[in-house]
CSV table of N, CA and C in Angstrom, one decimal:
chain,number,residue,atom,x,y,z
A,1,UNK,N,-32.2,4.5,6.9
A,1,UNK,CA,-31.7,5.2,8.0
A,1,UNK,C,-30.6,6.2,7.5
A,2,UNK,N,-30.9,7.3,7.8
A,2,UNK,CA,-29.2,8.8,7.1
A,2,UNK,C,-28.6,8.5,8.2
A,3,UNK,N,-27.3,8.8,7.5
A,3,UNK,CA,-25.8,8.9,8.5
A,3,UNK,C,-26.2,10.1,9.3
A,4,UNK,N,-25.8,10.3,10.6
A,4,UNK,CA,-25.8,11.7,11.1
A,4,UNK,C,-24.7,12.2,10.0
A,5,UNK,N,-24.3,13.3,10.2
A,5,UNK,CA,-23.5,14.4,9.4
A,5,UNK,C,-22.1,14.4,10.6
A,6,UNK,N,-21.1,14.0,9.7
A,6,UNK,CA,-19.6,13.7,10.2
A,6,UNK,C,-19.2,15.0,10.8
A,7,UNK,N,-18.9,15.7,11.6
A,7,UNK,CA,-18.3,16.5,11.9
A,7,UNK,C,-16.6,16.8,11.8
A,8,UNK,N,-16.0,15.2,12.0
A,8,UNK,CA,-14.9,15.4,12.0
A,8,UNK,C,-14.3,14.8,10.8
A,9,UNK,N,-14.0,15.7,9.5
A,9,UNK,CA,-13.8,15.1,8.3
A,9,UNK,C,-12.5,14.6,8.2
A,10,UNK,N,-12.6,13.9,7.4
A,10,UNK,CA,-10.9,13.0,7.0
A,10,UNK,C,-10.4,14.2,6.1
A,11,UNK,N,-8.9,13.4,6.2
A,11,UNK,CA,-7.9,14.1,5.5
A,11,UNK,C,-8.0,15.0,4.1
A,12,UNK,N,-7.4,15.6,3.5
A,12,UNK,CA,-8.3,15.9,2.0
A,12,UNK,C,-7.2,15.2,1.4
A,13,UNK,N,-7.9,14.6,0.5
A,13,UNK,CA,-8.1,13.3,-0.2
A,13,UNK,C,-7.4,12.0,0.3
A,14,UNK,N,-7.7,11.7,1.7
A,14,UNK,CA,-7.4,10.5,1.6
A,14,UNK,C,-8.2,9.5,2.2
A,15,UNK,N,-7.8,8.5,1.7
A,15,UNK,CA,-8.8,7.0,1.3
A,15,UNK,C,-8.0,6.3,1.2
A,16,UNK,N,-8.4,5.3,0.8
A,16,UNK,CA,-7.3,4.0,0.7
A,16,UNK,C,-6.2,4.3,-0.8
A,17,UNK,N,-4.9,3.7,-0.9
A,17,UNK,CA,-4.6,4.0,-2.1
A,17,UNK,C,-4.3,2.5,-2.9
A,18,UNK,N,-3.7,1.3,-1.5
A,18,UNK,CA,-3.2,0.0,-1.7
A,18,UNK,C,-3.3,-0.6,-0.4
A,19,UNK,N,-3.4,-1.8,-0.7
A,19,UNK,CA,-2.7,-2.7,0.5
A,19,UNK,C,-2.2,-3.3,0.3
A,20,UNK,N,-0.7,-3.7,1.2
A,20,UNK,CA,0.1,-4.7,0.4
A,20,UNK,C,0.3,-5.8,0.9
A,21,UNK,N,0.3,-7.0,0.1
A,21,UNK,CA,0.5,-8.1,1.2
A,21,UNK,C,1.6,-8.8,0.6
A,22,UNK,N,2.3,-10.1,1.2
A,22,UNK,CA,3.6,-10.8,0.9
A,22,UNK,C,2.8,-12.4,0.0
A,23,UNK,N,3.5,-13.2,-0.7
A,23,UNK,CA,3.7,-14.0,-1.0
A,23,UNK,C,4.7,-14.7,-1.6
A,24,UNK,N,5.2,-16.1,-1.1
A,24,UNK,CA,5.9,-17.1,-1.6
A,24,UNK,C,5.5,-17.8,-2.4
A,25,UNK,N,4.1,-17.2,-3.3
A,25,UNK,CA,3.4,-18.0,-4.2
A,25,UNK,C,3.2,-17.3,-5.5
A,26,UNK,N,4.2,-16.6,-6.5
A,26,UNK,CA,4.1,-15.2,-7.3
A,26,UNK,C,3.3,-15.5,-8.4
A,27,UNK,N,3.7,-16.7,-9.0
A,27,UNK,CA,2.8,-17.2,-10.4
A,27,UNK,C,1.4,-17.4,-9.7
A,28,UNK,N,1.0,-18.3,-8.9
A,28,UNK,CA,-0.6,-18.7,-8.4
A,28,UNK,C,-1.1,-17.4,-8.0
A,29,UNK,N,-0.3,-16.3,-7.2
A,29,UNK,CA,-1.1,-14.9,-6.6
A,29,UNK,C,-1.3,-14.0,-7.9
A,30,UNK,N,-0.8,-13.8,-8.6
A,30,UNK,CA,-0.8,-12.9,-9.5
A,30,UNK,C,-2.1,-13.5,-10.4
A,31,UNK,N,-2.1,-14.7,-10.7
A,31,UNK,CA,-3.0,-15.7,-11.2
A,31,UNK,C,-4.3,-15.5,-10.9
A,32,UNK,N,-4.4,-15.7,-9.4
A,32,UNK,CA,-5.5,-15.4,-8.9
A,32,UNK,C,-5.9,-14.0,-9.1
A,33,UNK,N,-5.6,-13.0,-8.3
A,33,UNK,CA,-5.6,-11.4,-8.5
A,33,UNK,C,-5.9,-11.3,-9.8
A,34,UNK,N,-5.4,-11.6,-11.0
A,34,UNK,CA,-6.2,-11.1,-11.6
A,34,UNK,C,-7.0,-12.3,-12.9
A,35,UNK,N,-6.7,-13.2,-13.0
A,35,UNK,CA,-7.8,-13.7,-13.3
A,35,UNK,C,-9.0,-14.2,-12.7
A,36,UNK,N,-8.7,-14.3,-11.4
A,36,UNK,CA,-9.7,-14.6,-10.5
A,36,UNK,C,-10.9,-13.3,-10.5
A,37,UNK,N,-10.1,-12.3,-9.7
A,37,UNK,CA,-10.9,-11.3,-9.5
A,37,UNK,C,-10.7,-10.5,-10.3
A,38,UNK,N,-10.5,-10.3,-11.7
A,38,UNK,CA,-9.8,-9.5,-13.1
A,38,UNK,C,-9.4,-8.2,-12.8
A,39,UNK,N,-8.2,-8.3,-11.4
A,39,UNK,CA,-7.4,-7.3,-11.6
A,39,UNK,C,-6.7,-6.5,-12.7
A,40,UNK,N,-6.1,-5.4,-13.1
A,40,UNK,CA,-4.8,-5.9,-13.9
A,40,UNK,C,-3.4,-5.1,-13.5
A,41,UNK,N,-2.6,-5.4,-13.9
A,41,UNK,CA,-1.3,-4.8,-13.8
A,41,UNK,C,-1.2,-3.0,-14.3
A,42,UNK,N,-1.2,-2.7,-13.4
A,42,UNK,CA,-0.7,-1.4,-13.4
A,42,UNK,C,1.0,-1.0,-13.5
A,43,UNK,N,1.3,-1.6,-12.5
A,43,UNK,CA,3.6,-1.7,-12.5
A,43,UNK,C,4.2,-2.6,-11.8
A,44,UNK,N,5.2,-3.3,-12.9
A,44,UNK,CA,5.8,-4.3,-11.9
A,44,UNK,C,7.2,-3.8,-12.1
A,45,UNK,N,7.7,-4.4,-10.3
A,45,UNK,CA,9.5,-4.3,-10.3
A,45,UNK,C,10.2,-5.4,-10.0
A,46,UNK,N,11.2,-5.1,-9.9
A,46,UNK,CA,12.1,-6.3,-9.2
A,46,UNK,C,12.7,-7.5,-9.8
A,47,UNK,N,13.0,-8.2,-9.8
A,47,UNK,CA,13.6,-9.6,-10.2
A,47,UNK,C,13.2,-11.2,-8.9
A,48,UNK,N,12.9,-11.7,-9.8
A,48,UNK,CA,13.1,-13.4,-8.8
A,48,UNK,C,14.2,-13.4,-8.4
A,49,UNK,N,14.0,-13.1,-6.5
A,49,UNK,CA,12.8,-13.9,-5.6
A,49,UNK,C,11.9,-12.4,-4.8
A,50,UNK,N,12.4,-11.3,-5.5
A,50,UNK,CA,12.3,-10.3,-4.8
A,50,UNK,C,11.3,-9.3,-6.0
A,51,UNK,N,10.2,-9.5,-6.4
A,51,UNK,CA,9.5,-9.2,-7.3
A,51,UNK,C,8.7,-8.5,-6.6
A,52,UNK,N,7.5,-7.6,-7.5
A,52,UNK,CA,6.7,-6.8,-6.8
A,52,UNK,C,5.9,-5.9,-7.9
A,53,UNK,N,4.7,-5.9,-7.9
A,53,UNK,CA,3.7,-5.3,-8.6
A,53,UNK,C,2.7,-4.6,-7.8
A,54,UNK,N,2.1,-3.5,-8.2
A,54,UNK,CA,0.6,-2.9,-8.0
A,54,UNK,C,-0.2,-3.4,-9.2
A,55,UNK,N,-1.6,-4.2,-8.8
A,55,UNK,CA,-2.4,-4.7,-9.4
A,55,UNK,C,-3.5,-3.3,-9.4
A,56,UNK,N,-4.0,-2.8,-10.3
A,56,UNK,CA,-5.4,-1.6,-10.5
A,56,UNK,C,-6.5,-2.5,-9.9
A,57,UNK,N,-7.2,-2.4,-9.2
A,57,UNK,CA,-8.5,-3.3,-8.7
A,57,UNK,C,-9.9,-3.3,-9.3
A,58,UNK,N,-9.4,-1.8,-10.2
A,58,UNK,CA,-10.8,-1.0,-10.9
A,58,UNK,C,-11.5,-0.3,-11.0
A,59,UNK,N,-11.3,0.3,-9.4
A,59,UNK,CA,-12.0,1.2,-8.4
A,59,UNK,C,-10.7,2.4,-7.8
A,60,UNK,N,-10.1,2.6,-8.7
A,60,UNK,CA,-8.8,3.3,-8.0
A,60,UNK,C,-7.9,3.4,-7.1
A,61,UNK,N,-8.1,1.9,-6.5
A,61,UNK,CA,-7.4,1.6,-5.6
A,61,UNK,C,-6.4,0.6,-6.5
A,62,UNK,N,-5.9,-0.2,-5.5
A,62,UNK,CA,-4.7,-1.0,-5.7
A,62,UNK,C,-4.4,-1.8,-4.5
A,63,UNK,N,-3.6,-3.0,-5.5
A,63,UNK,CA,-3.2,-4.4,-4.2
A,63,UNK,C,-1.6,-4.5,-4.9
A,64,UNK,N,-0.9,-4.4,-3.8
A,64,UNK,CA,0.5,-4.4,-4.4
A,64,UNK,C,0.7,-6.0,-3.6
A,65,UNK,N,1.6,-6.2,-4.3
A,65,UNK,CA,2.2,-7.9,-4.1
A,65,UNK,C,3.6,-7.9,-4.3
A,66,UNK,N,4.1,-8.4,-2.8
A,66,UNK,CA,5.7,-8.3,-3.1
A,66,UNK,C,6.4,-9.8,-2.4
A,67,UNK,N,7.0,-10.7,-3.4
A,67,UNK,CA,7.4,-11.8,-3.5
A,67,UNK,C,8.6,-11.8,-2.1
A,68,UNK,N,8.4,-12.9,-1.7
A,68,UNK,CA,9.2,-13.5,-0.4
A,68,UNK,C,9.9,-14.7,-0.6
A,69,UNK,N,10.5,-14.9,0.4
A,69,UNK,CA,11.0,-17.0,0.4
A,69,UNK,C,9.9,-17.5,1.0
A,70,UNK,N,9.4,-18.6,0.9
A,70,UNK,CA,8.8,-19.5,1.1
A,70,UNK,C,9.3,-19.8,2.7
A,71,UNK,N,7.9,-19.9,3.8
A,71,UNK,CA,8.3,-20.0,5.3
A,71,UNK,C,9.3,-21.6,5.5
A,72,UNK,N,10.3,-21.7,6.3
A,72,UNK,CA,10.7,-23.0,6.8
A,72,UNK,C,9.6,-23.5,7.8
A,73,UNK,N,9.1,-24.7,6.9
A,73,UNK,CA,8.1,-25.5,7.4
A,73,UNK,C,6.9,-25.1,7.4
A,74,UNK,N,7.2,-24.0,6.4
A,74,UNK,CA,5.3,-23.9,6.0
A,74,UNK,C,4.6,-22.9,7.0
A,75,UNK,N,5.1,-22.7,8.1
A,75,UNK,CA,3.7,-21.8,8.9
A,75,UNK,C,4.8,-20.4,8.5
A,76,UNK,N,3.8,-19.5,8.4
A,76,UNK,CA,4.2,-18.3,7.8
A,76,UNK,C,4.7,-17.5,9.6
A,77,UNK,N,5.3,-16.5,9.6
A,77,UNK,CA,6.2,-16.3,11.0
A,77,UNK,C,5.6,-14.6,10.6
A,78,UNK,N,5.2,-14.3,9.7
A,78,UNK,CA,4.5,-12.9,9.6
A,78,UNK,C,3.0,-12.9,8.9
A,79,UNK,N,2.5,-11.6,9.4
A,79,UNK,CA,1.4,-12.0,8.3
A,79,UNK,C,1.2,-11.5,7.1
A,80,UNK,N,-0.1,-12.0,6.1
A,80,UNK,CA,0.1,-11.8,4.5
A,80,UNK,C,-0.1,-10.3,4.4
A,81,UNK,N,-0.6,-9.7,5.0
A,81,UNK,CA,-1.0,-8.3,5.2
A,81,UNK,C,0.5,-7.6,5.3
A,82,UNK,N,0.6,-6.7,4.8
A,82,UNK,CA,2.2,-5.7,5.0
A,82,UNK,C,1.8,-4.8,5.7
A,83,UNK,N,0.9,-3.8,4.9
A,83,UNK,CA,0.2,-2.8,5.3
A,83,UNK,C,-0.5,-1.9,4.4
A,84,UNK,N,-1.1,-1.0,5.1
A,84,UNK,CA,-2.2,-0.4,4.4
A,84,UNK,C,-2.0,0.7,4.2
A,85,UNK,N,-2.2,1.6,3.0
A,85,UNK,CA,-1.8,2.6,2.8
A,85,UNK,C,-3.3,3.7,2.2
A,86,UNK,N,-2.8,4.3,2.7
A,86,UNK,CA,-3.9,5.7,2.8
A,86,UNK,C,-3.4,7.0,1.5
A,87,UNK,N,-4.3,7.3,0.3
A,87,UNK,CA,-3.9,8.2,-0.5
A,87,UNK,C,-4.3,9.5,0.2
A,88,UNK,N,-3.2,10.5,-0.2
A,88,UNK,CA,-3.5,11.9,0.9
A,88,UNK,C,-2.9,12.8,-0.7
A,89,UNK,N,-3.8,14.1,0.0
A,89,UNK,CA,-3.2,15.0,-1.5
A,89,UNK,C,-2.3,15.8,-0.8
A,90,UNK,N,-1.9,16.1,0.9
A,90,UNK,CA,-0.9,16.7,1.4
A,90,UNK,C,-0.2,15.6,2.6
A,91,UNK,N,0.5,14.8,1.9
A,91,UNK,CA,1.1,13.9,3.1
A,91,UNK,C,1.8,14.3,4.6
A,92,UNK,N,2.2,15.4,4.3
A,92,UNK,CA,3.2,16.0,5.3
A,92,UNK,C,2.0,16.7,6.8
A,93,UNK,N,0.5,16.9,6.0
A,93,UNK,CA,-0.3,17.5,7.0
A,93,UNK,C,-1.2,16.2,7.6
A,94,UNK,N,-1.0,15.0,7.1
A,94,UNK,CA,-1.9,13.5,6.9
A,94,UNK,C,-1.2,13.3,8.0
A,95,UNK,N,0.2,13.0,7.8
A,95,UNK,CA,1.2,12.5,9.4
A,95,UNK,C,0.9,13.5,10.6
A,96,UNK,N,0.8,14.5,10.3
A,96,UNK,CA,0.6,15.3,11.9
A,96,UNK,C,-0.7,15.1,12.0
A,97,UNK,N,-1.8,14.9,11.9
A,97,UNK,CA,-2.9,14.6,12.1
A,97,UNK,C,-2.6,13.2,12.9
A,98,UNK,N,-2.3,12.3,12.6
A,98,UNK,CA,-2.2,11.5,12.6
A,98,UNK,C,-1.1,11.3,14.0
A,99,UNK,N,-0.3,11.7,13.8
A,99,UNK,CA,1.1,11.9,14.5
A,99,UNK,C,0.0,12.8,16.5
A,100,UNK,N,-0.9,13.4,16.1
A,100,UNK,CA,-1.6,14.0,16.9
A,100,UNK,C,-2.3,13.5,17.5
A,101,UNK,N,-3.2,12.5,16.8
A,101,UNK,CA,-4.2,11.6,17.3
A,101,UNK,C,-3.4,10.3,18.6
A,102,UNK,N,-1.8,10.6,18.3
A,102,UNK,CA,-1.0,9.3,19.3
A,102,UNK,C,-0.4,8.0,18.2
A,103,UNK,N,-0.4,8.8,16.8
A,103,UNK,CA,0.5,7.7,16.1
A,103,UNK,C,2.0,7.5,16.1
A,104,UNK,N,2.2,6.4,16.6
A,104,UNK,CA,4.0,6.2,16.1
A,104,UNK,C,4.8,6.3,14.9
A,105,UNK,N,5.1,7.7,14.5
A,105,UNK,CA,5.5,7.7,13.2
A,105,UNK,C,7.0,6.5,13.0
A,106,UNK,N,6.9,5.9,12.1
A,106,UNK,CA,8.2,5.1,11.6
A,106,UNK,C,8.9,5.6,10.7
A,107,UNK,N,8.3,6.4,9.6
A,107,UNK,CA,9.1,7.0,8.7
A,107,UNK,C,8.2,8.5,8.4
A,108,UNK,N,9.3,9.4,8.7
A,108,UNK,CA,8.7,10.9,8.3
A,108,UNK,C,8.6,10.9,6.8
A,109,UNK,N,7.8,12.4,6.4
A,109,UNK,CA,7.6,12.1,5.1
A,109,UNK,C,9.0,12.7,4.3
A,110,UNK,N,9.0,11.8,3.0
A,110,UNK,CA,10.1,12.1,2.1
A,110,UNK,C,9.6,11.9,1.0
A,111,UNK,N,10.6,12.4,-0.2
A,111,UNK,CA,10.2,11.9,-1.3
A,111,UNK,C,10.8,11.0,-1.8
A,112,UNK,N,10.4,10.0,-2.6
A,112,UNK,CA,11.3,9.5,-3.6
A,112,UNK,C,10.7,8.9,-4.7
A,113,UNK,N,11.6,8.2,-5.6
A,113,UNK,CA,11.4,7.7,-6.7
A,113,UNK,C,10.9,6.2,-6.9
A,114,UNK,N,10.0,5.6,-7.5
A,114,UNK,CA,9.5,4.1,-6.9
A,114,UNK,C,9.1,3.4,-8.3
A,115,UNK,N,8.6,2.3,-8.2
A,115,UNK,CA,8.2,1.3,-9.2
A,115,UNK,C,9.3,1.1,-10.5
A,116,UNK,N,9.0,0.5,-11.3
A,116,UNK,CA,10.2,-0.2,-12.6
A,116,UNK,C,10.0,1.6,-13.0
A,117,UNK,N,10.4,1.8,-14.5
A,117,UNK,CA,10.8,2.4,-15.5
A,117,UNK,C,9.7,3.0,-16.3
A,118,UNK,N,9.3,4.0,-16.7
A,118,UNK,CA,10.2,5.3,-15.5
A,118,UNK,C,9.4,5.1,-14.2
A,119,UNK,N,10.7,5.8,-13.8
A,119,UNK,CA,10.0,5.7,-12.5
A,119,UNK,C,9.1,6.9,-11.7
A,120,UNK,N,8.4,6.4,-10.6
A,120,UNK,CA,7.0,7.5,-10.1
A,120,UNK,C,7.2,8.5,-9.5
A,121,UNK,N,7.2,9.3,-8.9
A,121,UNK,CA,7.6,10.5,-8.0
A,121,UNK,C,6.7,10.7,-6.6
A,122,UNK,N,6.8,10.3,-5.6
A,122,UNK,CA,6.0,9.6,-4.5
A,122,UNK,C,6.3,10.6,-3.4
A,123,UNK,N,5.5,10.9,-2.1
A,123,UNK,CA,5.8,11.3,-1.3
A,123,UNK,C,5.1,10.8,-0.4
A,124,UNK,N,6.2,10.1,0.6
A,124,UNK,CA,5.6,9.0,1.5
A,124,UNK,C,5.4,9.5,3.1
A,125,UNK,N,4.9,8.6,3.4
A,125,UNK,CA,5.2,8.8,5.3
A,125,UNK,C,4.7,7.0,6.0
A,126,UNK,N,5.2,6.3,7.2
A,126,UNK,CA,4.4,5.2,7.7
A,126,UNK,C,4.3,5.8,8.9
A,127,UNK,N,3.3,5.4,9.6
A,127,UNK,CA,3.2,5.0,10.8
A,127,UNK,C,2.1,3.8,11.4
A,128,UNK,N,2.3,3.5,12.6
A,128,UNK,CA,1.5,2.7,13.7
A,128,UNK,C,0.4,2.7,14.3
A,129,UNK,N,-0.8,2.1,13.7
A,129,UNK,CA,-2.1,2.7,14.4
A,129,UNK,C,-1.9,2.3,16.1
A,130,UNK,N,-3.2,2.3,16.6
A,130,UNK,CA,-2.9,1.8,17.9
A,130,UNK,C,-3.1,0.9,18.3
A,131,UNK,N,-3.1,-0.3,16.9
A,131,UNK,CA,-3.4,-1.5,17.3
A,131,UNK,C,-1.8,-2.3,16.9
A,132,UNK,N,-0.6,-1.3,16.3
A,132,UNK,CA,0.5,-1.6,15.4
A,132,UNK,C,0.5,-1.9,14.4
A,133,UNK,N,-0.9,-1.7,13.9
A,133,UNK,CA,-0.7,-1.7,12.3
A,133,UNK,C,0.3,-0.9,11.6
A,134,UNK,N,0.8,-1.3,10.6
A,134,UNK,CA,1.3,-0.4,9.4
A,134,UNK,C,0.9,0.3,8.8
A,135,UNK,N,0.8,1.5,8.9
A,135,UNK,CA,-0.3,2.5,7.9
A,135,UNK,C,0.9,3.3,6.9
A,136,UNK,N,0.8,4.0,6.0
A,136,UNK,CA,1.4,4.7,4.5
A,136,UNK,C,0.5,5.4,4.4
A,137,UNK,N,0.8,6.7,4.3
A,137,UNK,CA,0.6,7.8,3.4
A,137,UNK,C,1.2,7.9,2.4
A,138,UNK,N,0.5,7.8,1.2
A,138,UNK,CA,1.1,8.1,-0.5
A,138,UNK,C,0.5,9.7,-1.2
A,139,UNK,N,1.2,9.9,-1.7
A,139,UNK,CA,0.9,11.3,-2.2
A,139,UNK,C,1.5,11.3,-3.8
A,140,UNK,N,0.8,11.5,-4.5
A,140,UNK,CA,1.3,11.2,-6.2
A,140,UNK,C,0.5,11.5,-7.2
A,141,UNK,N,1.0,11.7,-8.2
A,141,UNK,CA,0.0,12.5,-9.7
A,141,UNK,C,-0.2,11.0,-10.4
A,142,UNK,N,0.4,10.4,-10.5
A,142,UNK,CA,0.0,9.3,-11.6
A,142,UNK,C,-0.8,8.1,-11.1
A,143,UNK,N,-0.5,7.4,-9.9
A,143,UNK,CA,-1.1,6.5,-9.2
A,143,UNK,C,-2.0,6.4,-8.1
């Protein structure tokens, strides 16, 4: 069966870039990720208890993992999911699209500098689908 023909195209170039989720488990997650599923390390930052890596997935995406405290009493009070982030080649035109459709912007877009040494050159934006997800727009030459 063919797709009908999309009329309303997505962003130019965006697709997924990462999604990021939390863990109080850094040695077993990273373990998993990539020996499990043979991710590998593309960049890590931070220091214990506040660590954080983009794992390459293989497929040009990425799963970033950023280390937490461990929940009191075990049930987690958030979920493992952070949020999801969308690669765009003009971030600033992704958010008004978006921003149009009835999204809650949380952060307009800016630039900044990100990951360990050296560091990346990024241009970001979040907002709120309309279910309150977390969504990211990333815009960048290297990642």
């Amino acid at each position: 069966m063919r797709r009908a023909k999309q009329e309303n195209r997505a962003v130019s170039g965006c697709g997924f870039h990462h999604v990021a989720i939390r863990t109080d488990k850094w040695d077993e997650s990273l373990r998993f990720w990539m020996e499990g599923m043979g991710f590998s390390l593309a960049v890590q930052w931070g220091e214990e208890p506040r660590r954080a890596c983009m794992l390459d997935t293989g497929d040009g995406n990425y799963l970033e993992i950023f280390e937490r405290d461990p929940v009191p009493g075990g049930v987690p009070s958030e979920a493992a999911i952070l949020h999801f982030c969308f690669r765009a080649d003009d971030c600033d035109a992704a958010l008004e699209r978006a921003r149009a459709a009835g999204a809650e912007v949380t952060v307009e877009p800016k630039t900044v500098e990100v990951f360990g040494e050296p560091k990346i050159p990024v241009r970001l934006a979040f907002f709120k689908g309309p279910n309150g997800e977390i969504c990211e727009l990333f815009q960048n030459e290297v990642l």
